[in-house]
mmCIF file of C-alpha atoms in Angstrom:
data_model
loop_
_atom_site.group_PDB
_atom_site.id
_atom_site.type_symbol
_atom_site.label_atom_id
_atom_site.label_comp_id
_atom_site.label_asym_id
_atom_site.label_seq_id
_atom_site.Cartn_x
_atom_site.Cartn_y
_atom_site.Cartn_z
ATOM 1 C CA MET Z 1 -0.622 -196.840 -35.668
ATOM 2 C CA LYS Z 2 -1.550 -198.300 -39.067
ATOM 3 C CA ASN Z 3 -2.706 -201.548 -37.438
ATOM 4 C CA LYS Z 4 -4.828 -199.653 -34.922
ATOM 5 C CA ILE Z 5 -6.428 -197.609 -37.695
ATOM 6 C CA GLU Z 6 -7.164 -200.681 -39.821
ATOM 7 C CA GLN Z 7 -8.871 -202.308 -36.815
ATOM 8 C CA LEU Z 8 -11.464 -199.507 -36.853
ATOM 9 C CA ALA Z 9 -13.205 -201.097 -39.869
ATOM 10 C CA GLY Z 10 -16.850 -201.915 -39.082
ATOM 11 C CA LEU Z 11 -17.020 -199.547 -36.101
ATOM 12 C CA THR Z 12 -20.588 -198.574 -35.112
ATOM 13 C CA THR Z 13 -22.440 -197.136 -32.177
ATOM 14 C CA GLU Z 14 -25.314 -199.036 -30.585
ATOM 15 C CA TRP Z 15 -28.842 -198.473 -31.889
ATOM 16 C CA ARG Z 16 -30.450 -195.476 -30.215
ATOM 17 C CA THR Z 17 -33.876 -193.882 -30.024
ATOM 18 C CA MET Z 18 -34.720 -190.193 -29.679
ATOM 19 C CA THR Z 19 -38.241 -189.078 -28.839
ATOM 20 C CA TYR Z 20 -39.480 -185.592 -29.684
ATOM 21 C CA ASN Z 21 -42.617 -183.447 -29.727
ATOM 22 C CA TRP Z 22 -43.681 -180.069 -31.105
ATOM 23 C CA ARG Z 23 -41.692 -178.180 -28.473
ATOM 24 C CA ASP Z 24 -38.462 -179.803 -29.689
ATOM 25 C CA HIS Z 25 -39.263 -178.687 -33.224
ATOM 26 C CA ALA Z 26 -40.042 -175.155 -32.067
ATOM 27 C CA LEU Z 27 -36.819 -175.022 -30.041
ATOM 28 C CA TYR Z 28 -34.807 -176.246 -33.025
ATOM 29 C CA ALA Z 29 -36.400 -173.614 -35.243
ATOM 30 C CA LEU Z 30 -35.532 -170.842 -32.783
ATOM 31 C CA ALA Z 31 -32.002 -172.229 -32.483
ATOM 32 C CA VAL Z 32 -31.489 -171.883 -36.248
ATOM 33 C CA GLY Z 33 -32.779 -168.333 -36.357
ATOM 34 C CA ALA Z 34 -36.549 -168.590 -36.878
ATOM 35 C CA ASP Z 35 -38.660 -165.732 -35.549
ATOM 36 C CA GLY Z 36 -42.288 -164.697 -35.459
ATOM 37 C CA SER Z 37 -42.357 -164.243 -39.227
ATOM 38 C CA GLU Z 38 -42.208 -168.046 -39.645
ATOM 39 C CA PRO Z 39 -44.962 -169.360 -37.335
ATOM 40 C CA GLN Z 40 -45.152 -172.648 -39.258
ATOM 41 C CA TYR Z 41 -41.922 -173.645 -37.500
ATOM 42 C CA THR Z 42 -42.707 -172.439 -33.974
ATOM 43 C CA TYR Z 43 -46.489 -172.788 -33.522
ATOM 44 C CA GLU Z 44 -47.933 -176.269 -33.118
ATOM 45 C CA LYS Z 45 -51.017 -175.411 -35.207
ATOM 46 C CA ASP Z 46 -50.342 -176.562 -38.794
ATOM 47 C CA MET Z 47 -46.686 -177.010 -37.840
ATOM 48 C CA GLN Z 48 -44.008 -177.896 -40.403
ATOM 49 C CA ALA Z 49 -40.606 -179.395 -39.685
ATOM 50 C CA ILE Z 50 -37.418 -177.702 -40.795
ATOM 51 C CA PRO Z 51 -35.855 -180.694 -42.568
ATOM 52 C CA THR Z 52 -32.483 -180.376 -40.861
ATOM 53 C CA PHE Z 53 -34.134 -181.200 -37.552
ATOM 54 C CA GLY Z 54 -33.050 -184.630 -38.823
ATOM 55 C CA VAL Z 55 -29.402 -183.834 -38.023
ATOM 56 C CA THR Z 56 -30.044 -183.641 -34.270
ATOM 57 C CA PRO Z 57 -29.569 -187.373 -33.619
ATOM 58 C CA TYR Z 58 -25.953 -187.190 -34.805
ATOM 59 C CA TRP Z 59 -24.679 -185.343 -31.730
ATOM 60 C CA GLY Z 60 -27.839 -185.682 -29.644
ATOM 61 C CA THR Z 61 -27.921 -186.297 -25.914
ATOM 62 C CA VAL Z 62 -31.469 -185.113 -25.147
ATOM 63 C CA ASN Z 63 -34.410 -187.563 -25.007
ATOM 64 C CA VAL Z 64 -32.046 -190.322 -26.132
ATOM 65 C CA THR Z 65 -32.111 -193.964 -25.044
ATOM 66 C CA PRO Z 66 -29.693 -195.310 -23.890
ATOM 67 C CA LYS Z 67 -28.924 -192.188 -21.875
ATOM 68 C CA LEU Z 68 -25.868 -190.203 -23.031
ATOM 69 C CA PRO Z 69 -24.187 -187.577 -20.818
ATOM 70 C CA ARG Z 70 -22.094 -186.290 -23.748
ATOM 71 C CA PRO Z 71 -22.293 -186.698 -27.537
ATOM 72 C CA THR Z 72 -20.838 -190.049 -28.601
ATOM 73 C CA SER Z 73 -20.344 -190.395 -32.330
ATOM 74 C CA ILE Z 74 -17.861 -192.253 -34.534
ATOM 75 C CA PRO Z 75 -15.266 -189.423 -34.306
ATOM 76 C CA VAL Z 76 -15.577 -189.389 -30.511
ATOM 77 C CA MET Z 77 -15.110 -193.175 -30.384
ATOM 78 C CA ILE Z 78 -12.043 -192.984 -32.641
ATOM 79 C CA GLU Z 79 -10.542 -190.238 -30.507
ATOM 80 C CA GLU Z 80 -11.018 -192.411 -27.418
ATOM 81 C CA LYS Z 81 -9.397 -195.418 -29.119
ATOM 82 C CA LEU Z 82 -6.415 -193.707 -30.787
ATOM 83 C CA GLN Z 83 -5.739 -190.797 -28.391
ATOM 84 C CA PRO Z 84 -4.358 -188.416 -31.088
ATOM 85 C CA GLU Z 85 -2.294 -185.357 -30.150
ATOM 86 C CA LYS Z 86 -4.988 -183.032 -31.522
ATOM 87 C CA SER Z 87 -8.746 -183.417 -31.541
ATOM 88 C CA TYR Z 88 -10.808 -183.697 -34.710
ATOM 89 C CA VAL Z 89 -12.441 -180.895 -36.700
ATOM 90 C CA ASN Z 90 -15.431 -181.128 -39.019
ATOM 91 C CA LEU Z 91 -14.665 -181.024 -42.744
ATOM 92 C CA ASP Z 92 -18.062 -181.386 -44.378
ATOM 93 C CA TYR Z 93 -21.632 -182.555 -43.931
ATOM 94 C CA GLU Z 94 -24.225 -184.020 -46.280
ATOM 95 C CA PHE Z 95 -27.905 -184.393 -45.464
ATOM 96 C CA LEU Z 96 -30.343 -186.466 -47.523
ATOM 97 C CA TYR Z 97 -34.047 -185.929 -46.859
ATOM 98 C CA HIS Z 98 -36.082 -188.959 -47.890
ATOM 99 C CA LYS Z 99 -39.455 -188.468 -46.166
ATOM 100 C CA PRO Z 100 -40.963 -185.469 -44.347
ATOM 101 C CA ILE Z 101 -40.423 -185.595 -40.593
ATOM 102 C CA GLN Z 102 -43.648 -185.444 -38.595
ATOM 103 C CA PRO Z 103 -43.385 -182.339 -36.396
ATOM 104 C CA VAL Z 104 -45.928 -182.872 -33.607
ATOM 105 C CA LYS Z 105 -44.393 -185.972 -32.073
ATOM 106 C CA GLY Z 106 -42.357 -188.989 -33.036
ATOM 107 C CA THR Z 107 -39.352 -191.198 -32.402
ATOM 108 C CA PHE Z 108 -36.085 -191.482 -34.320
ATOM 109 C CA VAL Z 109 -34.260 -194.823 -34.466
ATOM 110 C CA TYR Z 110 -30.624 -194.625 -35.607
ATOM 111 C CA ARG Z 111 -26.980 -195.485 -35.146
ATOM 112 C CA ASP Z 112 -23.673 -194.050 -36.367
ATOM 113 C CA GLU Z 113 -21.430 -196.212 -38.551
ATOM 114 C CA LEU Z 114 -17.932 -195.760 -39.949
ATOM 115 C CA THR Z 115 -18.029 -195.723 -43.761
ATOM 116 C CA GLY Z 116 -14.518 -194.635 -44.757
ATOM 117 C CA LEU Z 117 -10.986 -193.743 -43.656
ATOM 118 C CA PHE Z 118 -8.736 -191.602 -45.858
ATOM 119 C CA ASP Z 119 -5.051 -190.726 -45.537
ATOM 120 C CA ARG Z 120 -4.441 -187.124 -46.619
ATOM 121 C CA GLY Z 121 -0.688 -187.508 -46.107
ATOM 122 C CA GLU Z 122 1.956 -186.671 -43.525
ATOM 123 C CA GLY Z 123 1.066 -183.429 -41.763
ATOM 124 C CA ARG Z 124 -2.378 -183.254 -43.424
ATOM 125 C CA GLY Z 125 -4.262 -185.735 -41.289
ATOM 126 C CA MET Z 126 -6.666 -188.644 -41.552
ATOM 127 C CA ALA Z 127 -10.252 -188.051 -42.700
ATOM 128 C CA VAL Z 128 -13.067 -190.124 -41.216
ATOM 129 C CA ARG Z 129 -16.431 -190.563 -42.874
ATOM 130 C CA SER Z 130 -19.441 -191.758 -40.933
ATOM 131 C CA GLN Z 131 -23.128 -192.128 -41.633
ATOM 132 C CA VAL Z 132 -26.287 -191.934 -39.548
ATOM 133 C CA LYS Z 133 -29.459 -193.267 -41.141
ATOM 134 C CA VAL Z 134 -32.514 -192.049 -39.222
ATOM 135 C CA PHE Z 135 -35.689 -194.180 -39.251
ATOM 136 C CA ASP Z 136 -39.081 -193.757 -37.632
ATOM 137 C CA GLU Z 137 -40.451 -196.461 -35.334
ATOM 138 C CA GLY Z 138 -42.130 -198.176 -38.288
ATOM 139 C CA GLY Z 139 -38.814 -198.590 -40.087
ATOM 140 C CA THR Z 140 -39.314 -195.837 -42.693
ATOM 141 C CA LEU Z 141 -36.037 -194.146 -43.616
ATOM 142 C CA LEU Z 142 -36.532 -190.423 -42.993
ATOM 143 C CA CYS Z 143 -33.079 -188.981 -43.611
ATOM 144 C CA THR Z 144 -29.398 -189.830 -43.938
ATOM 145 C CA ASN Z 145 -26.579 -187.852 -42.340
ATOM 146 C CA ARG Z 146 -23.030 -188.140 -43.712
ATOM 147 C CA CYS Z 147 -20.155 -186.429 -41.937
ATOM 148 C CA THR Z 148 -16.432 -186.115 -42.672
ATOM 149 C CA THR Z 149 -14.088 -185.199 -39.813
ATOM 150 C CA LEU Z 150 -10.344 -184.635 -39.816
ATOM 151 C CA PHE Z 151 -7.785 -185.878 -37.301
ATOM 152 C CA PRO Z 152 -4.886 -183.493 -38.103
ATOM 153 C CA THR Z 153 -2.054 -185.572 -36.610
ATOM 154 C CA LEU Z 154 -2.958 -189.048 -37.922
ATOM 155 C CA GLY Z 155 -2.027 -188.734 -41.615
ATOM 156 C CA GLY Z 156 0.818 -190.469 -43.419
ATOM 157 C CA TYR Z 157 0.069 -194.057 -42.386
ATOM 158 C CA GLY Z 158 -0.232 -195.395 -45.949
ATOM 159 C CA GLY Z 159 -4.004 -195.525 -46.213
ATOM 160 C CA GLU Z 160 -6.405 -194.787 -49.060
ATOM 161 C CA PRO Z 161 -6.065 -191.231 -50.408
ATOM 162 C CA MET Z 162 -8.974 -188.805 -50.303
ATOM 163 C CA ALA Z 163 -10.413 -187.402 -53.524
ATOM 164 C CA ARG Z 164 -10.783 -183.635 -53.824
ATOM 165 C CA ARG Z 165 -14.326 -182.295 -54.089
ATOM 166 C CA GLU Z 166 -14.768 -179.463 -56.585
ATOM 167 C CA SER Z 167 -17.066 -176.533 -55.895
ATOM 168 C CA ARG Z 168 -20.197 -176.033 -57.998
ATOM 169 C CA ILE Z 169 -20.381 -172.326 -57.171
ATOM 170 C CA PRO Z 170 -20.236 -170.312 -60.436
ATOM 171 C CA ASP Z 171 -17.690 -167.549 -60.986
ATOM 172 C CA ARG Z 172 -20.259 -164.738 -60.855
ATOM 173 C CA ASP Z 173 -22.280 -162.747 -58.373
ATOM 174 C CA PRO Z 174 -24.939 -164.720 -56.486
ATOM 175 C CA ASP Z 175 -28.506 -164.683 -57.725
ATOM 176 C CA LEU Z 176 -29.861 -164.204 -54.210
ATOM 177 C CA VAL Z 177 -28.383 -162.832 -50.975
ATOM 178 C CA CYS Z 178 -30.244 -163.558 -47.722
ATOM 179 C CA PRO Z 179 -28.897 -161.651 -44.690
ATOM 180 C CA ASP Z 180 -29.383 -162.925 -41.154
ATOM 181 C CA TYR Z 181 -27.855 -162.697 -37.703
ATOM 182 C CA ILE Z 182 -26.271 -165.183 -35.299
ATOM 183 C CA GLY Z 183 -27.494 -164.135 -31.861
ATOM 184 C CA LYS Z 184 -25.365 -163.479 -28.796
ATOM 185 C CA ALA Z 185 -26.672 -166.672 -27.178
ATOM 186 C CA GLN Z 186 -27.136 -168.766 -30.333
ATOM 187 C CA ASN Z 187 -24.604 -171.382 -29.186
ATOM 188 C CA LEU Z 188 -26.475 -171.764 -25.885
ATOM 189 C CA LEU Z 189 -29.834 -172.017 -27.623
ATOM 190 C CA TYR Z 190 -28.684 -174.585 -30.178
ATOM 191 C CA ARG Z 191 -27.046 -176.586 -27.380
ATOM 192 C CA LEU Z 192 -30.509 -177.196 -25.930
ATOM 193 C CA THR Z 193 -31.429 -179.187 -29.047
ATOM 194 C CA GLY Z 194 -29.032 -181.903 -27.901
ATOM 195 C CA ASP Z 195 -25.431 -181.167 -28.904
ATOM 196 C CA THR Z 196 -23.996 -180.649 -25.418
ATOM 197 C CA ASN Z 197 -20.328 -180.708 -26.453
ATOM 198 C CA LEU Z 198 -18.534 -178.525 -23.899
ATOM 199 C CA VAL Z 199 -16.621 -176.487 -26.520
ATOM 200 C CA HIS Z 200 -19.875 -174.645 -27.191
ATOM 201 C CA VAL Z 201 -20.419 -173.497 -23.609
ATOM 202 C CA ASP Z 202 -17.198 -173.753 -21.566
ATOM 203 C CA SER Z 203 -14.568 -171.063 -22.212
ATOM 204 C CA GLU Z 204 -11.696 -173.096 -20.746
ATOM 205 C CA VAL Z 205 -12.492 -176.124 -22.900
ATOM 206 C CA ALA Z 206 -12.824 -173.994 -26.037
ATOM 207 C CA GLN Z 207 -9.574 -172.129 -25.361
ATOM 208 C CA SER Z 208 -7.751 -175.427 -24.768
ATOM 209 C CA ARG Z 209 -8.617 -176.201 -28.419
ATOM 210 C CA GLY Z 210 -6.983 -172.963 -29.547
ATOM 211 C CA LEU Z 211 -10.253 -171.048 -29.944
ATOM 212 C CA ALA Z 212 -11.190 -167.589 -28.693
ATOM 213 C CA GLY Z 213 -14.087 -169.007 -26.674
ATOM 214 C CA PRO Z 214 -17.317 -170.997 -27.033
ATOM 215 C CA PHE Z 215 -18.459 -171.032 -30.641
ATOM 216 C CA VAL Z 216 -21.608 -171.818 -32.599
ATOM 217 C CA HIS Z 217 -22.179 -175.402 -33.751
ATOM 218 C CA ASP Z 218 -21.428 -176.127 -37.412
ATOM 219 C CA LEU Z 219 -24.819 -177.794 -37.683
ATOM 220 C CA CYS Z 220 -26.498 -174.666 -36.326
ATOM 221 C CA ALA Z 221 -25.073 -172.798 -39.328
ATOM 222 C CA PHE Z 222 -26.235 -175.697 -41.515
ATOM 223 C CA GLY Z 223 -29.751 -175.289 -40.113
ATOM 224 C CA TYR Z 224 -29.668 -171.542 -40.795
ATOM 225 C CA VAL Z 225 -28.910 -172.342 -44.441
ATOM 226 C CA CYS Z 226 -31.773 -174.842 -44.655
ATOM 227 C CA ARG Z 227 -34.280 -172.337 -43.256
ATOM 228 C CA LEU Z 228 -33.073 -169.429 -45.396
ATOM 229 C CA ALA Z 229 -32.780 -171.477 -48.596
ATOM 230 C CA THR Z 230 -36.263 -172.907 -48.120
ATOM 231 C CA GLN Z 231 -37.637 -169.391 -47.729
ATOM 232 C CA ALA Z 232 -35.807 -168.184 -50.852
ATOM 233 C CA LEU Z 233 -36.179 -171.155 -53.218
ATOM 234 C CA PHE Z 234 -39.366 -173.057 -52.309
ATOM 235 C CA PRO Z 235 -41.147 -170.974 -49.636
ATOM 236 C CA GLY Z 236 -43.659 -172.703 -47.418
ATOM 237 C CA GLN Z 237 -42.739 -176.137 -48.779
ATOM 238 C CA PRO Z 238 -39.806 -177.498 -46.727
ATOM 239 C CA GLU Z 239 -40.834 -181.037 -47.666
ATOM 240 C CA LYS Z 240 -39.449 -180.346 -51.162
ATOM 241 C CA LEU Z 241 -35.856 -180.489 -49.907
ATOM 242 C CA THR Z 242 -34.011 -183.642 -50.954
ATOM 243 C CA ARG Z 243 -30.339 -182.934 -50.228
ATOM 244 C CA MET Z 244 -27.881 -180.457 -48.729
ATOM 245 C CA TYR Z 245 -24.085 -180.498 -48.687
ATOM 246 C CA ALA Z 246 -21.532 -178.036 -47.281
ATOM 247 C CA ALA Z 247 -17.849 -177.839 -46.419
ATOM 248 C CA MET Z 248 -17.064 -176.335 -43.009
ATOM 249 C CA LYS Z 249 -14.538 -173.508 -43.421
ATOM 250 C CA THR Z 250 -14.251 -171.031 -40.528
ATOM 251 C CA VAL Z 251 -15.312 -170.927 -36.898
ATOM 252 C CA LEU Z 252 -18.570 -169.064 -36.245
ATOM 253 C CA TYR Z 253 -18.902 -167.116 -33.011
ATOM 254 C CA PRO Z 254 -22.068 -165.673 -31.469
ATOM 255 C CA ASP Z 255 -23.124 -162.092 -32.254
ATOM 256 C CA THR Z 256 -22.201 -162.283 -35.936
ATOM 257 C CA PRO Z 257 -24.061 -160.958 -38.993
ATOM 258 C CA VAL Z 258 -24.158 -163.548 -41.778
ATOM 259 C CA ALA Z 259 -25.485 -163.787 -45.318
ATOM 260 C CA LEU Z 260 -26.484 -166.768 -47.419
ATOM 261 C CA HIS Z 261 -25.335 -166.387 -51.026
ATOM 262 C CA LEU Z 262 -27.326 -168.534 -53.471
ATOM 263 C CA TRP Z 263 -26.624 -169.391 -57.096
ATOM 264 C CA LYS Z 264 -29.371 -171.054 -59.167
ATOM 265 C CA LEU Z 265 -27.845 -173.809 -61.306
ATOM 266 C CA GLU Z 266 -30.782 -175.603 -62.933
ATOM 267 C CA PRO Z 267 -34.328 -176.573 -61.956
ATOM 268 C CA GLY Z 268 -34.200 -178.100 -58.482
ATOM 269 C CA LYS Z 269 -30.510 -177.353 -57.882
ATOM 270 C CA ALA Z 270 -28.597 -174.442 -56.361
ATOM 271 C CA ALA Z 271 -25.158 -173.738 -54.930
ATOM 272 C CA PHE Z 272 -24.527 -171.693 -51.795
ATOM 273 C CA ARG Z 273 -22.009 -170.086 -49.493
ATOM 274 C CA LEU Z 274 -22.724 -168.840 -45.958
ATOM 275 C CA VAL Z 275 -20.585 -165.753 -45.334
ATOM 276 C CA ASN Z 276 -19.511 -163.906 -42.190
ATOM 277 C CA GLN Z 277 -20.508 -160.343 -43.081
ATOM 278 C CA THR Z 278 -17.943 -158.839 -40.694
ATOM 279 C CA THR Z 279 -14.893 -160.637 -42.107
ATOM 280 C CA GLY Z 280 -16.169 -161.561 -45.565
ATOM 281 C CA LYS Z 281 -14.965 -165.138 -45.024
ATOM 282 C CA ALA Z 282 -16.980 -168.243 -45.812
ATOM 283 C CA ILE Z 283 -18.384 -170.134 -42.836
ATOM 284 C CA LEU Z 284 -19.859 -172.878 -45.030
ATOM 285 C CA ASP Z 285 -18.589 -173.245 -48.586
ATOM 286 C CA LYS Z 286 -18.974 -175.426 -51.712
ATOM 287 C CA GLY Z 287 -22.643 -175.680 -50.714
ATOM 288 C CA GLU Z 288 -25.152 -177.676 -52.739
ATOM 289 C CA ILE Z 289 -28.911 -177.864 -52.264
ATOM 290 C CA ASP Z 290 -31.375 -180.014 -54.210
ATOM 291 C CA TRP Z 291 -35.155 -179.993 -54.104
ATOM 292 C CA ALA Z 292 -38.116 -181.530 -55.909
ATOM 293 C CA GLU Z 293 -39.691 -179.198 -58.453
#
């Protein structure tokens, strides 16, 4: 197995393009919880982009060339090559926002590339880091997506260990609490933005993974945080966002009340946790958000 894992070095997808227009932005906004109180995200007049629209290429299958029937990312490619006993799960996600995305129409140019493999030890799995840099057609870098996924049964092969990431959340009550709600069809709505992975729509597929049923995409929750944090920290100015990071902790199902807990750290920096209000458990944790003052 070690030889097979070492041969993954340099793995990339092909270059892809994704075209979009204002309707795609409006659909994304609705999928991450926007409503009529935020017309700048859903009405093409004076429209603004929610920055995390830039994550959609990572798992995207809609308006993509070459055509993709299912999401094909680095973790999917590794699963196909190594055939592990258990499928991967998402550990964390980092989003860097370099230039504002034009909301009315445009084209993303991107590919996914393997950037790191980490051995967490026997019984603790192998972590895979990959990166998707998203450019416009003129070659301007708009955003960078960095994802870490875990293959639970592939650890203990003698690879590089993985450093622990400490939380920046202070040991005190949050400065701001922003309640919201994950709709009964939120997984179906977010799926229309391009992540057509069957675990989010097919009960049999989801239950074969040990889940209660179709669940909400991790990046849908990530988008909720972006929208809510923008509203709370720099309202009406989403272009100020520069970076978001979060660790994925618990599965989020439709029809769930949530709350974003925010801690102000210093000018232009905050920590966050997205909490399931029914269970009290963190959905996204160790969150960090940076913006230009």
